[in-house]
mmCIF file of C-alpha atoms and ligand atoms in Angstrom:
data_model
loop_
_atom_site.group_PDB
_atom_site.id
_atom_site.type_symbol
_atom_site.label_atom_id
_atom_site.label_comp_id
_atom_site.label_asym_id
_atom_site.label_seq_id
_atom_site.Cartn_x
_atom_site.Cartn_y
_atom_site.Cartn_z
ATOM 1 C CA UNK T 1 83.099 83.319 149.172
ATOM 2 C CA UNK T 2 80.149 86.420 149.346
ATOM 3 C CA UNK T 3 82.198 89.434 149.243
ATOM 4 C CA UNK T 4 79.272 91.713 149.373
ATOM 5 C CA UNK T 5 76.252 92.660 147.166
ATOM 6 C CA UNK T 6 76.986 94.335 143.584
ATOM 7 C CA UNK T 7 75.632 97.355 143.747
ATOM 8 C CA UNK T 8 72.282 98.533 141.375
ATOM 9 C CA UNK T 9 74.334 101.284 139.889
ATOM 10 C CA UNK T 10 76.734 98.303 138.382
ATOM 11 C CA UNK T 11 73.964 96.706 137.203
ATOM 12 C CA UNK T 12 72.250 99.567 135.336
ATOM 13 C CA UNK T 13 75.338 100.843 133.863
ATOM 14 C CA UNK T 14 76.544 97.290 132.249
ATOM 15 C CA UNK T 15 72.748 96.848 131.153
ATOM 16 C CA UNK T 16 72.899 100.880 129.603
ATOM 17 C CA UNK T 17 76.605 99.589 127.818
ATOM 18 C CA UNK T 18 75.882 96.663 126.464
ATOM 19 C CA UNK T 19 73.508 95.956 123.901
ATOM 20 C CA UNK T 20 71.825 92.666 123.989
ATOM 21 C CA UNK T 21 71.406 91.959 120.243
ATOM 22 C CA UNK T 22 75.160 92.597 119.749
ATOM 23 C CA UNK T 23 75.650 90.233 122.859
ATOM 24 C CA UNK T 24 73.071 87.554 121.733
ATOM 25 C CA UNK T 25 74.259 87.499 118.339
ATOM 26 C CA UNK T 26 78.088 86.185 119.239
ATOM 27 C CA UNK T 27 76.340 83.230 120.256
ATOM 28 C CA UNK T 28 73.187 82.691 117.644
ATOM 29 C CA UNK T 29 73.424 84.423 114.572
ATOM 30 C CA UNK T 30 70.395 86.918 114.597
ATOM 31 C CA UNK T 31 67.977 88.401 111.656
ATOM 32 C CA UNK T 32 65.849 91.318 111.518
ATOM 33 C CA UNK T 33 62.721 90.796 111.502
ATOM 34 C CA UNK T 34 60.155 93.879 111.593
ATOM 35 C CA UNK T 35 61.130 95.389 114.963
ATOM 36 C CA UNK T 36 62.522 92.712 116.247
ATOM 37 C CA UNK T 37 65.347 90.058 115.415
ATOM 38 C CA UNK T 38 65.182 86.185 115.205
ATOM 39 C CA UNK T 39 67.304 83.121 115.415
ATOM 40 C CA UNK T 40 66.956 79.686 116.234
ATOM 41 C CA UNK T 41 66.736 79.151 119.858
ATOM 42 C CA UNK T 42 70.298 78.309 121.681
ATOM 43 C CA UNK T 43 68.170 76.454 124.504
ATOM 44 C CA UNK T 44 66.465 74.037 122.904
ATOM 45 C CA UNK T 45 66.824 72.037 119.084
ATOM 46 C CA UNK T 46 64.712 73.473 116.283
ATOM 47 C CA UNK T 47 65.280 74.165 112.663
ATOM 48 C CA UNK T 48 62.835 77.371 112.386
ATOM 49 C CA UNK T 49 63.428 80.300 114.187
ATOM 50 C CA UNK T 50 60.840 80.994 117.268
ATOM 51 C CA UNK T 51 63.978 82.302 119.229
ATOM 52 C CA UNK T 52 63.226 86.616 119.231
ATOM 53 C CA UNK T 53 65.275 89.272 120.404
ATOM 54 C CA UNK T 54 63.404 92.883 121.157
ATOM 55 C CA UNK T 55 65.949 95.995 120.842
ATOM 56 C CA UNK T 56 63.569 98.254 122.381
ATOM 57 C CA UNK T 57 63.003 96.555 125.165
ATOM 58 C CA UNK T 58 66.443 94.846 125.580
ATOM 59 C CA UNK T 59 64.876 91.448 126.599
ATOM 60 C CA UNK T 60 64.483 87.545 124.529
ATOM 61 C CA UNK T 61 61.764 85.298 124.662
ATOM 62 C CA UNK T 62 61.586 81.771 122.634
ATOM 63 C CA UNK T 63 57.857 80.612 121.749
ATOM 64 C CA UNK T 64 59.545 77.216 121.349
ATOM 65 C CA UNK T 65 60.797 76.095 124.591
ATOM 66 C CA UNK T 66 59.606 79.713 126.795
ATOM 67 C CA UNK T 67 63.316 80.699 127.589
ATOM 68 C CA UNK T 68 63.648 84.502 127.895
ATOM 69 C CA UNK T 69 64.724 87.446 130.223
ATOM 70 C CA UNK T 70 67.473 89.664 129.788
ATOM 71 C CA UNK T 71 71.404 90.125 128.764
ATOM 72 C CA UNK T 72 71.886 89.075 132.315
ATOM 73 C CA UNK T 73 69.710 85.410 132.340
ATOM 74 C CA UNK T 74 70.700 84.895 129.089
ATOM 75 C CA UNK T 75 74.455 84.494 129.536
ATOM 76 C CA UNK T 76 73.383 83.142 133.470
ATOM 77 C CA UNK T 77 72.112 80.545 131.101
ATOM 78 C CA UNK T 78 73.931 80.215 128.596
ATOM 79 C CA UNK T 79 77.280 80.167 130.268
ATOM 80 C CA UNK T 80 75.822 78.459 133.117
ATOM 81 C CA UNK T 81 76.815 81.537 135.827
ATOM 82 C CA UNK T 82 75.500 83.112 138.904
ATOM 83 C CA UNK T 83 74.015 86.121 138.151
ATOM 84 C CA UNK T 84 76.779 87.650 139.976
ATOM 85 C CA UNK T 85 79.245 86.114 137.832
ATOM 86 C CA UNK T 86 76.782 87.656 134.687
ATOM 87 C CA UNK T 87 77.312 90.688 136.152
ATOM 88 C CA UNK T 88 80.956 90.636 136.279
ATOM 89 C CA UNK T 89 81.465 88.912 132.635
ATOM 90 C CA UNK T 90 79.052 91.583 131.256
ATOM 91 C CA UNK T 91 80.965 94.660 132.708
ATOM 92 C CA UNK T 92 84.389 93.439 131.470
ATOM 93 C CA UNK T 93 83.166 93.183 128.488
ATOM 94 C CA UNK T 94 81.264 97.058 128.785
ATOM 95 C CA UNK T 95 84.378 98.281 130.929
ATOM 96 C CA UNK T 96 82.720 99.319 133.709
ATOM 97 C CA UNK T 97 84.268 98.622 137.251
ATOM 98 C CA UNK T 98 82.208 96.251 139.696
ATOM 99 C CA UNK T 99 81.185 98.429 142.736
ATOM 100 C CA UNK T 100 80.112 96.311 145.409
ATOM 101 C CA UNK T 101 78.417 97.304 148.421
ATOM 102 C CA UNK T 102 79.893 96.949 152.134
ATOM 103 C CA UNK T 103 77.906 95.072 154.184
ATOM 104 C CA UNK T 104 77.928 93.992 157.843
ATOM 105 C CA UNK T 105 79.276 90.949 159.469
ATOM 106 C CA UNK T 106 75.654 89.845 160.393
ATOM 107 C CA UNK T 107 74.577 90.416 156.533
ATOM 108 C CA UNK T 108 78.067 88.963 155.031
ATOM 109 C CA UNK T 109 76.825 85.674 157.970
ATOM 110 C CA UNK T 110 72.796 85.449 156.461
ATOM 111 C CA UNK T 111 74.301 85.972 152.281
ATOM 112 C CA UNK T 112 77.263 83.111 152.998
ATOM 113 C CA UNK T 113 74.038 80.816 154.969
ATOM 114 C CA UNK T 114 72.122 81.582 151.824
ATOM 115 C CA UNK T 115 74.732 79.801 149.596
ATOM 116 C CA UNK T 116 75.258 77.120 151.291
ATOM 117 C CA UNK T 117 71.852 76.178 151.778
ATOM 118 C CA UNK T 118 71.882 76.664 147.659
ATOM 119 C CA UNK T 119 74.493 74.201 147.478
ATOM 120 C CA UNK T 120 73.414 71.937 149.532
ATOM 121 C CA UNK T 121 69.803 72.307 147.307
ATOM 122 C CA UNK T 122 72.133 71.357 143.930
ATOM 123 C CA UNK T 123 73.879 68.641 145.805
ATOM 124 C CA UNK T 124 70.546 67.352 146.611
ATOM 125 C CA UNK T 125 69.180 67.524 143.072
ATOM 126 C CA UNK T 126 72.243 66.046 141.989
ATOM 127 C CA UNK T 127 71.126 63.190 143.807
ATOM 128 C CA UNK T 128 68.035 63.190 143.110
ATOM 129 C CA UNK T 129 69.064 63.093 139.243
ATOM 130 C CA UNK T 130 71.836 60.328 140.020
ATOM 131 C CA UNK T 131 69.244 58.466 141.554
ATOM 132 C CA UNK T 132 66.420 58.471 138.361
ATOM 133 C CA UNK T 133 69.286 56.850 136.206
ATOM 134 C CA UNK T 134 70.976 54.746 138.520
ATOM 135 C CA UNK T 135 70.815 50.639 137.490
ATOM 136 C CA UNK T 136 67.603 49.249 139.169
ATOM 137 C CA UNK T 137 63.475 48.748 138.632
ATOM 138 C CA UNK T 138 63.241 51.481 140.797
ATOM 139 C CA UNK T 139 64.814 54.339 138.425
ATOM 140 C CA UNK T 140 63.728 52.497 135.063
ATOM 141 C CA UNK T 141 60.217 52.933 136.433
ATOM 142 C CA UNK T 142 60.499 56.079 136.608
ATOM 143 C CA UNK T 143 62.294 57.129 133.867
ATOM 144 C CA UNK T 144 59.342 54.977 132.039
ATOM 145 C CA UNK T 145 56.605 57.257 133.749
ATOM 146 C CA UNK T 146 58.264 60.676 132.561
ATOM 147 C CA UNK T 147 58.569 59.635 128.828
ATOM 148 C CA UNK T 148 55.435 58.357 129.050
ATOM 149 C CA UNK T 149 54.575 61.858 129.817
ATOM 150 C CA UNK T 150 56.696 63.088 127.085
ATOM 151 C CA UNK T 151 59.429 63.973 128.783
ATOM 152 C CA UNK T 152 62.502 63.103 127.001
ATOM 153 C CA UNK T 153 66.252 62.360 128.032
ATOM 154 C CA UNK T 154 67.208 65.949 127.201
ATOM 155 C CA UNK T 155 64.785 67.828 129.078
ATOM 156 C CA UNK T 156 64.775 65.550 132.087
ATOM 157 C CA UNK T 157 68.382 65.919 131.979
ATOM 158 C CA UNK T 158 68.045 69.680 131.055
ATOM 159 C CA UNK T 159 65.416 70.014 134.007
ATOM 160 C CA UNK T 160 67.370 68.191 136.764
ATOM 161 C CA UNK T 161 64.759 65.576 137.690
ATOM 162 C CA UNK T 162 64.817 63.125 139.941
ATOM 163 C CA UNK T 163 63.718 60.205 142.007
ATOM 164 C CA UNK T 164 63.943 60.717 145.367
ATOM 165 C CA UNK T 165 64.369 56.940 146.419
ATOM 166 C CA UNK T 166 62.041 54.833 149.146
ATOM 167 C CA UNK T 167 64.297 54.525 152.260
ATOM 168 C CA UNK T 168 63.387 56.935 154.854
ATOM 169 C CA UNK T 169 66.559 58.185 155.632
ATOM 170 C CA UNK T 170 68.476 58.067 152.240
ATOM 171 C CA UNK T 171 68.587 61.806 151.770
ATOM 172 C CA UNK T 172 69.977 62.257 155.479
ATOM 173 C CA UNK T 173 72.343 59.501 155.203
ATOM 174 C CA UNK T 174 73.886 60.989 152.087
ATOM 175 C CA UNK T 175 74.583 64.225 153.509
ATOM 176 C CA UNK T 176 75.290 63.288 156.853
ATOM 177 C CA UNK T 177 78.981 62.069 155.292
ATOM 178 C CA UNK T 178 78.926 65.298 153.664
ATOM 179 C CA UNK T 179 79.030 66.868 156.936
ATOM 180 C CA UNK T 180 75.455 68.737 156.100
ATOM 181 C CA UNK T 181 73.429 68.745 159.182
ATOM 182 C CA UNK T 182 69.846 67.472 159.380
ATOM 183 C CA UNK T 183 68.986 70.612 160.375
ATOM 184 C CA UNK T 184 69.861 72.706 157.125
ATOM 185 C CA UNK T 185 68.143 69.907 155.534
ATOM 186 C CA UNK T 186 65.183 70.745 157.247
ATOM 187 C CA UNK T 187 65.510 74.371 156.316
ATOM 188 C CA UNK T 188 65.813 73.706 152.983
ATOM 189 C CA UNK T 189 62.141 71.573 153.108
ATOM 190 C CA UNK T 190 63.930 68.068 152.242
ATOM 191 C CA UNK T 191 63.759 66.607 155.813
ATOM 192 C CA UNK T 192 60.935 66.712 158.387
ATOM 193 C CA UNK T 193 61.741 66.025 162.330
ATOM 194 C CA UNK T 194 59.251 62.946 163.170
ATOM 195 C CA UNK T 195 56.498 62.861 165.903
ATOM 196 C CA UNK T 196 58.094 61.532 168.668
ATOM 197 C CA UNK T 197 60.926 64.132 168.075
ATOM 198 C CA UNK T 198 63.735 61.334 168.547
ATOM 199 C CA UNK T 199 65.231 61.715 165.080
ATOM 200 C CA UNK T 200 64.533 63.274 161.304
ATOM 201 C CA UNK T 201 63.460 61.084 157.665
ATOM 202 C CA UNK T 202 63.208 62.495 154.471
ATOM 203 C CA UNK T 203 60.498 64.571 153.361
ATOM 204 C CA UNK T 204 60.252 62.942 149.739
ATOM 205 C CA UNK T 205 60.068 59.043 149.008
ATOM 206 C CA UNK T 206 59.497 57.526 146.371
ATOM 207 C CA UNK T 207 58.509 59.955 143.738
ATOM 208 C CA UNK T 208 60.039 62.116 140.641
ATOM 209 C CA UNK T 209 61.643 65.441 142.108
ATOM 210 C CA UNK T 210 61.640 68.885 140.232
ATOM 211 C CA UNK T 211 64.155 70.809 141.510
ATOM 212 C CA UNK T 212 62.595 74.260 142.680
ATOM 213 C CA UNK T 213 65.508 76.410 142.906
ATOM 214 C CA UNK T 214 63.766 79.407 144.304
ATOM 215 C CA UNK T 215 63.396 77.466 147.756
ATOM 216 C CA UNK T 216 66.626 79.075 149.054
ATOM 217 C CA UNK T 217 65.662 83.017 149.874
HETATM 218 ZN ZN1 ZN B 1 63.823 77.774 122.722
#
């Protein structure tokens, strides 16, 4: 349930509150390190540090693995929230009180369209993902290619790949008893109408699927 936007001022008074290295450091113990502090990266295994925090400029960046951002995509990821739900951890922890803007009916419609479609997106990932390792030459090829290509288990786990698998309508089938129409599917780019405009197949056959979360909005 969308029960309106958090509003900027939120946002800028958690982010003013809270310090990142304090918040970064409950979770990876931090050194300094000329102006900045270092650790070893919570997102991906290594045993020297490449995982830097900047004070100044509130932000994190790993030269390992390329994770970085702010408090706010750090505990999205590390916590595995929303950025809304960030928001809301954050400023419990800064004591500041959510504000949330009003919005209209025809706004509060478009925001609760926007996360379904972004459900239906992780659903489809999901089986996408279920697919890759499911029992079959299909999947085993696959999984073959990618750590061929040096992709192992725990970043093509980490990453949410997938097969997307040959049938035309697998995608479509597995929603339909979901009770997702064919035609959010189409919105979201994973099913095309066909030519004679009698019926819908799935976009993507037959190949490994990056999930692209930034379709949705
Ligand atoms: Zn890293």
């Amino acid at each position: 349930m969308v029960s309106g936007l958090i509003s900027q001022e939120t946002i800028n008074e958690v982010a003013t509150r809270l310090d990142i290295v304090e918040i970064i450091n409950d979770y990876v113990p931090l050194k300094r390190q000329g102006r900045n502090l270092q650790g070893l990266c919570p997102f991906h295994q290594e045993k020297t540090p490449s995982f830097t925090v900047s004070p100044e400029k509130q932000v994190f960046y790993c030269f390992g693995c390329g994770a970085g951002g702010n408090i706010f995509t750090f505990i999205m990821q590390k916590e595995g929230l929303t950025f809304p739900e960030a928001v809301e951890k954050l400023a419990a922890r800064a004591g500041v009180t959510v504000n949330r803007n009003e919005i209209s009916p025809l706004q509060q419609k478009k925001l609760e369209k926007r996360d379904r479609l972004y459900r239906i997106n992780e659903e489809a990932a999901r089986f996408f993902q279920k697919n890759l390792f499911s029992p079959g030459p299909q999947g085993k090829q696959a999984l073959e290619y990618l750590q061929k290509r040096a992709f192992d288990l725990e970043t093509i786990e980490k990453f949410q790949l997938g097969l997307a698998p040959s049938q035309w309508d697998g995608l479509i089938k597995f929603f339909e008893k979901r009770g997702v129409k064919v035609q959010e599917l189409v919105e979201l780019g994973l099913a095309l109408p066909n030519k004679q405009g009698t019926g819908y197949y799935d976009r993507f056959r037959n190949r490994i699927m990056f999930p692209i979360w930034d379709n949705v909005g």
